[in-house]
C-alpha positions as semicolon CSV with decimal commas, in nm:
position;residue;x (nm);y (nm);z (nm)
1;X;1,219;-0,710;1,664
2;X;1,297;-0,337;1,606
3;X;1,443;-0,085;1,829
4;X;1,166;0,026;2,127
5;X;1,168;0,359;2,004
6;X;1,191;0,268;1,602
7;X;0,939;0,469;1,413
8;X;0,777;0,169;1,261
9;X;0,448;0,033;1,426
10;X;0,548;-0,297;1,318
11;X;0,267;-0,435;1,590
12;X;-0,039;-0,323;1,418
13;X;-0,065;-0,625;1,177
14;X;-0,142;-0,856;1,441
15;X;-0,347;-0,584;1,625
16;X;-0,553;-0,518;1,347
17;X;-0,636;-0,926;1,298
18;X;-0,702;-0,947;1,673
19;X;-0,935;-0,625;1,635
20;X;-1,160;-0,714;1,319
21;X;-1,214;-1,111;1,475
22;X;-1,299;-0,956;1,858
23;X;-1,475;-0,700;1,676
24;X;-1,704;-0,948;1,460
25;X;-1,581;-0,750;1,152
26;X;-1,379;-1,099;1,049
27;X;-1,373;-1,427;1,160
28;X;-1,122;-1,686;1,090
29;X;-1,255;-1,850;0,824
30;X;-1,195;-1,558;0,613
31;X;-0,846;-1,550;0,636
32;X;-0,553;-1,696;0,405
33;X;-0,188;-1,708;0,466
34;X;0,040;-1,611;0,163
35;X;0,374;-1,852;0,178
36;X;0,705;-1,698;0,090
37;X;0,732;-1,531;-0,289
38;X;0,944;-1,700;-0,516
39;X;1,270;-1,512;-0,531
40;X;1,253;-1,569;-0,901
41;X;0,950;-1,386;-0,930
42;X;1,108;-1,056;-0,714
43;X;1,428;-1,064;-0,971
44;X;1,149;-1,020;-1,282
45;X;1,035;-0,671;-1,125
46;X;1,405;-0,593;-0,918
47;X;1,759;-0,589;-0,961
48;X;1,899;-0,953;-0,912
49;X;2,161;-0,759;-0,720
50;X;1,961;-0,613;-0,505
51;X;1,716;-0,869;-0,412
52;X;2,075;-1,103;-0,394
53;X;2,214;-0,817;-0,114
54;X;1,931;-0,815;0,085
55;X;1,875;-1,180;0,127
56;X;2,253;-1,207;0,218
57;X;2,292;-0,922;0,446
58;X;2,531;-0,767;0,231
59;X;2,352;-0,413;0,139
60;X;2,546;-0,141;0,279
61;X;2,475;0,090;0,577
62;X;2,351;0,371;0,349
63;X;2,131;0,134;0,131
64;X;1,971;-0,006;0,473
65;X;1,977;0,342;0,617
66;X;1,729;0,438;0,330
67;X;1,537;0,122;0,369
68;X;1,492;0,239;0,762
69;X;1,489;-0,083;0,913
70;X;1,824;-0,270;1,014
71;X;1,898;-0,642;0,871
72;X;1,729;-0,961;1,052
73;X;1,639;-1,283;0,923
74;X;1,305;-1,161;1,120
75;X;1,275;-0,867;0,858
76;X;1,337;-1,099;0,546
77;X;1,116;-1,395;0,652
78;X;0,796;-1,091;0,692
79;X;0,919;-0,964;0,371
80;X;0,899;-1,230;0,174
81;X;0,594;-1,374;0,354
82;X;0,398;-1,011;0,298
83;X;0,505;-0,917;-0,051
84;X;0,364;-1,272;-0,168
85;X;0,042;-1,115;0,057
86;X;-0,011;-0,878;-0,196
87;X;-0,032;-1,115;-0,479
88;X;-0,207;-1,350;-0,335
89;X;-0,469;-1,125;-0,201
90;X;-0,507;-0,990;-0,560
91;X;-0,545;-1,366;-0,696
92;X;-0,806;-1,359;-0,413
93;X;-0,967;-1,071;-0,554
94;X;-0,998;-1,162;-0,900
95;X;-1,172;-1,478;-0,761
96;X;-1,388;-1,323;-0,583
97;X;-1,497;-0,969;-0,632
98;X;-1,288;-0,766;-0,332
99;X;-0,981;-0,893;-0,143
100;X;-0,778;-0,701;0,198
101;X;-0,463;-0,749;0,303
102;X;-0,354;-0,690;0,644
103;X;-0,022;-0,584;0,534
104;X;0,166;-0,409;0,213
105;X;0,192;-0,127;0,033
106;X;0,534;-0,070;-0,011
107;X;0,506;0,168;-0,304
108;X;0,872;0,336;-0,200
109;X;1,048;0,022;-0,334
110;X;1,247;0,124;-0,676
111;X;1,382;-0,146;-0,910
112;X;1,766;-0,148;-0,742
113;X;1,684;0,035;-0,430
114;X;1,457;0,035;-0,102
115;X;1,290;0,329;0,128
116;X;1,098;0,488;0,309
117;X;0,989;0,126;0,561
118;X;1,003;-0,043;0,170
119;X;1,178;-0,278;0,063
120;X;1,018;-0,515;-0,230
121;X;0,733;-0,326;-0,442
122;X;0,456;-0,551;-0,384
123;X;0,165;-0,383;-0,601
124;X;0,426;-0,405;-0,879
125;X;0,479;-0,760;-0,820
126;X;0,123;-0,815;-0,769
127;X;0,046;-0,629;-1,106
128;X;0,291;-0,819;-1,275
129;X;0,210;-1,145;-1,204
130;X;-0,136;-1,125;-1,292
131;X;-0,055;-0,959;-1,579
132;X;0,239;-1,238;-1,691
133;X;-0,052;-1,528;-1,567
134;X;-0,297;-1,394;-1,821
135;X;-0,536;-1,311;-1,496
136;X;-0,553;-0,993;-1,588
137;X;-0,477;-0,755;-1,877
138;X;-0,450;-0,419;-1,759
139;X;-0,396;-0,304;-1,330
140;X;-0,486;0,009;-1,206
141;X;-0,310;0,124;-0,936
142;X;-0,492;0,387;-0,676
143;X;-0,252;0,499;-0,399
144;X;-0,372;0,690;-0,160
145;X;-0,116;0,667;0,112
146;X;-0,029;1,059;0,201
147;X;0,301;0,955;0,051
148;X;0,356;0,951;-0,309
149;X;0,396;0,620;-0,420
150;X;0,733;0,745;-0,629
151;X;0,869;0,365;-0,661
152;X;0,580;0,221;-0,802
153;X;0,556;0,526;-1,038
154;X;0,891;0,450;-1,176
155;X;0,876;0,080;-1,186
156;X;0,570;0,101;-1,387
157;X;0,669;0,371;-1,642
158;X;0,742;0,202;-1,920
159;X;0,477;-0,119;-1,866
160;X;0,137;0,051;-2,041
161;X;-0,091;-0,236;-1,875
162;X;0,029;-0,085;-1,526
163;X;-0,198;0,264;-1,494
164;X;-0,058;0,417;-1,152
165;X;-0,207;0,681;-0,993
166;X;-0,145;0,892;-0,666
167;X;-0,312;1,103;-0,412
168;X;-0,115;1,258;-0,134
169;X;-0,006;1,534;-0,004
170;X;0,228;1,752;-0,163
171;X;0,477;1,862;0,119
172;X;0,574;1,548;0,233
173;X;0,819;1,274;0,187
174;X;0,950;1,197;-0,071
175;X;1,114;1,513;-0,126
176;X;1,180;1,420;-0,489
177;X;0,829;1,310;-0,653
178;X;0,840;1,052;-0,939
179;X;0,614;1,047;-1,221
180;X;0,282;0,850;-1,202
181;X;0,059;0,815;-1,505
182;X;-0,169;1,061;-1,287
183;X;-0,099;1,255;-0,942
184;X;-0,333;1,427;-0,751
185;X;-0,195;1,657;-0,502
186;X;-0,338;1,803;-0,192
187;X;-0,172;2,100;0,024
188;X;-0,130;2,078;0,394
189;X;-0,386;2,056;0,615
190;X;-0,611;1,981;0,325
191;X;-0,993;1,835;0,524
192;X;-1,252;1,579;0,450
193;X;-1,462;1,759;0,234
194;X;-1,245;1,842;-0,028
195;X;-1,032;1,495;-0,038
196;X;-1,371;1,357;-0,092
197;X;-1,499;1,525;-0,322
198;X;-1,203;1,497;-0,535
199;X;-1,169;1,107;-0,476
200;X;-1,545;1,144;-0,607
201;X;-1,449;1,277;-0,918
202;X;-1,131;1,140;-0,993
203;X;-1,183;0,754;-0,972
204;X;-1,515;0,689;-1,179
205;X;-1,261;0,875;-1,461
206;X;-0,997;0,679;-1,387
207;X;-1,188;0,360;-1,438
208;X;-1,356;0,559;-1,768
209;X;-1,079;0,603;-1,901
210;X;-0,828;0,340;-1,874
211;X;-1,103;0,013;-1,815
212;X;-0,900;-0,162;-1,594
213;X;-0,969;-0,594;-1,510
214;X;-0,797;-0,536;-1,198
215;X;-0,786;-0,262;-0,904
216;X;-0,519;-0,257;-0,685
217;X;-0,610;0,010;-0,394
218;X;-0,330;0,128;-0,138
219;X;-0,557;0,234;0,203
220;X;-0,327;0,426;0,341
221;X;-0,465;0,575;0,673
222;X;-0,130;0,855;0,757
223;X;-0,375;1,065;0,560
224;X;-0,569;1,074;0,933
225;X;-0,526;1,452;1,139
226;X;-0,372;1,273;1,357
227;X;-0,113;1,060;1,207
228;X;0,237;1,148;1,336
229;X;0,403;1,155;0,935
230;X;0,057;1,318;0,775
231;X;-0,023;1,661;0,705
232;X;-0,369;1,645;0,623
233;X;-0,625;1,706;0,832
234;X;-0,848;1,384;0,720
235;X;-1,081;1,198;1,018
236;X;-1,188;0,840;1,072
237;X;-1,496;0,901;0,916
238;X;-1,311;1,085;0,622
239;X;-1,112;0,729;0,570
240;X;-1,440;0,563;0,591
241;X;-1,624;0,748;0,360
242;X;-1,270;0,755;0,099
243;X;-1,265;0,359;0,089
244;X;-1,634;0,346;0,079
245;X;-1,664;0,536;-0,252
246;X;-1,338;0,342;-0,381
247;X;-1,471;-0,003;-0,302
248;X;-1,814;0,066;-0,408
249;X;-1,695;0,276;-0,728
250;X;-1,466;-0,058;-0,842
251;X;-1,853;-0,296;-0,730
252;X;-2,064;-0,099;-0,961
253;X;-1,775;-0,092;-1,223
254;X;-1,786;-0,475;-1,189
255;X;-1,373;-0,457;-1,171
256;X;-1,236;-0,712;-0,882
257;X;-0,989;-0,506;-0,661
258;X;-0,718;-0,588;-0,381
259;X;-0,694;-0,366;-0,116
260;X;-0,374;-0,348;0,109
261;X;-0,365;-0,131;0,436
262;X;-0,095;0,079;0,365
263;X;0,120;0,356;0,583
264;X;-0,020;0,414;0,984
265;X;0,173;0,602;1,198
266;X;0,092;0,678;1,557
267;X;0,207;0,550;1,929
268;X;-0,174;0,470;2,022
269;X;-0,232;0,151;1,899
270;X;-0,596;0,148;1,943
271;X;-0,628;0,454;1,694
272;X;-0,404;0,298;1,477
273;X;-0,589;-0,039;1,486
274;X;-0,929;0,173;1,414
275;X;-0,792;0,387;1,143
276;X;-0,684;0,046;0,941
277;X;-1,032;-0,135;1,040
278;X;-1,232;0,112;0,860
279;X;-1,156;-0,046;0,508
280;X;-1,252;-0,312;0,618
281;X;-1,577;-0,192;0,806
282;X;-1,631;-0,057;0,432
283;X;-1,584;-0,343;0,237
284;X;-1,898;-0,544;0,480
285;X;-2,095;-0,249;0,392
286;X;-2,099;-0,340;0,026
């Protein structure tokens, strides 16, 4: 358990589950639980060192001050248990046309270093792997968290069958933006029409271009008005309509893709837990 007033809504995984099966979105049939990763497999994409400190406990203050979470055997069992999420809900997707996972997107994890709520890279890892199990040639990548997904930009900068791409906002954490194959930056306060529009344009050429076998899409809803770390002014219906177009695009493209929920940050739960349904909502509508 974290800290009552930690930043982290680490509640709104089971929230969300409880939501989409009360909801009639889901039912449990359609759900699969990921077991552990292989700590092997997290040592191919990060430093032995580092995956070796955080299992132990033995990472210092500052390196678990920039992870933002303190050490529990709580926080490595969900670690392990939701970076594995990501791979096997892109396994799933392969399989079967779309996948969702109620968790990841922990694009702030570098090779020997965590941050920003991030500790493993889990679309790396889930790139990787299908990559190294012959699943899958070439991964694109779409992040569009408001954050820039810097640690998935440099994990995958010198691996040409990882494209990464980003689309967040430019005044906004991290202060220091990596270099992703392609970043699409929107100002403050930036609205629904012109996110759109550009998500319109920009994915279809993505796909064009690069002619991906796998998608691997980061929903991240802190791009809502609302969100407490967000500084665009995007609305439910704006998150709606943005995974709508992505999901669909990737359908008519005939390219499987993973989806994985991504950053959410506010004290209302319910929002929260609405915000994060929508991809969902969007992926029955196709």
């Amino acid at each position: 358990m974290l800290p009552s007033a930690h930043r982290f809504p680490t509640t709104k995984y089971q929230l969300l589950q409880q939501y989409l099966i009360s909801s009639g979105i889901a039912n449990t049939k359609d759900f699969h639980s990921p077991t552990k990763i292989c700590i092997d497999q997290l040592k191919q994409v990060h430093d032995p060192d580092y995956v070796d400190g955080f299992l132990a406990n033995t990472l210092d203050k500052k390196q678990m001050r920039r992870i933002g979470f303190p050490w529990s055997e709580s926080l490595v069992d969900r670690t392990l248990h939701a970076v594995n999420g990501t791979v096997l809900c892109a396994k799933l997707a392969i399989e079967n046309g779309v996948a969702l996972h109620l968790s990841g997107g922990y694009h702030h994890a570098h090779q020997d270093f965590g941050s920003g709520f991030c500790i493993f890279n889990d679309l790396i890892l889930a790139a990787s792997t299908m990559i190294n199990s012959g699943k899958a040639s070439k991964v694109l990548i779409i992040d569009c968290d408001v954050h820039q997904g810097d640690g998935t930009a440099t994990l995958a900068s010198n691996n040409t069958n990882i494209v990464t791409c980003s689309f967040h906002c430019l005044k906004n954490f991290p202060a220091r933006k990596a270099k992703s194959d392609h970043d699409v930056e929107f100002h403050k306060y930036t609205n629904d029409d012109r996110f759109i529009e550009t998500i319109t344009e920009v994915v279809p050429y993505l796909i064009n271009i690069h002619q991906p076998d796998l998608i691997l899409y980061d929903a991240g809803v802190d791009i809502h008005i609302d969100d407490d770390l967000g500084y665009l002014n995007i609305s439910t219906a704006g998150i709606l309509a943005r995974d709508t177009i992505i999901l669909s695009t990737a359908k008519k493209a005939q390219i499987p893709i993973a989806a994985v929920i991504g950053g959410g940050y506010s004290r209302d739960e319910t929002e929260l837990t609405q915000r994060h349904s929508q991809l969902f909502i969007a992926a029955n509508s196709i």
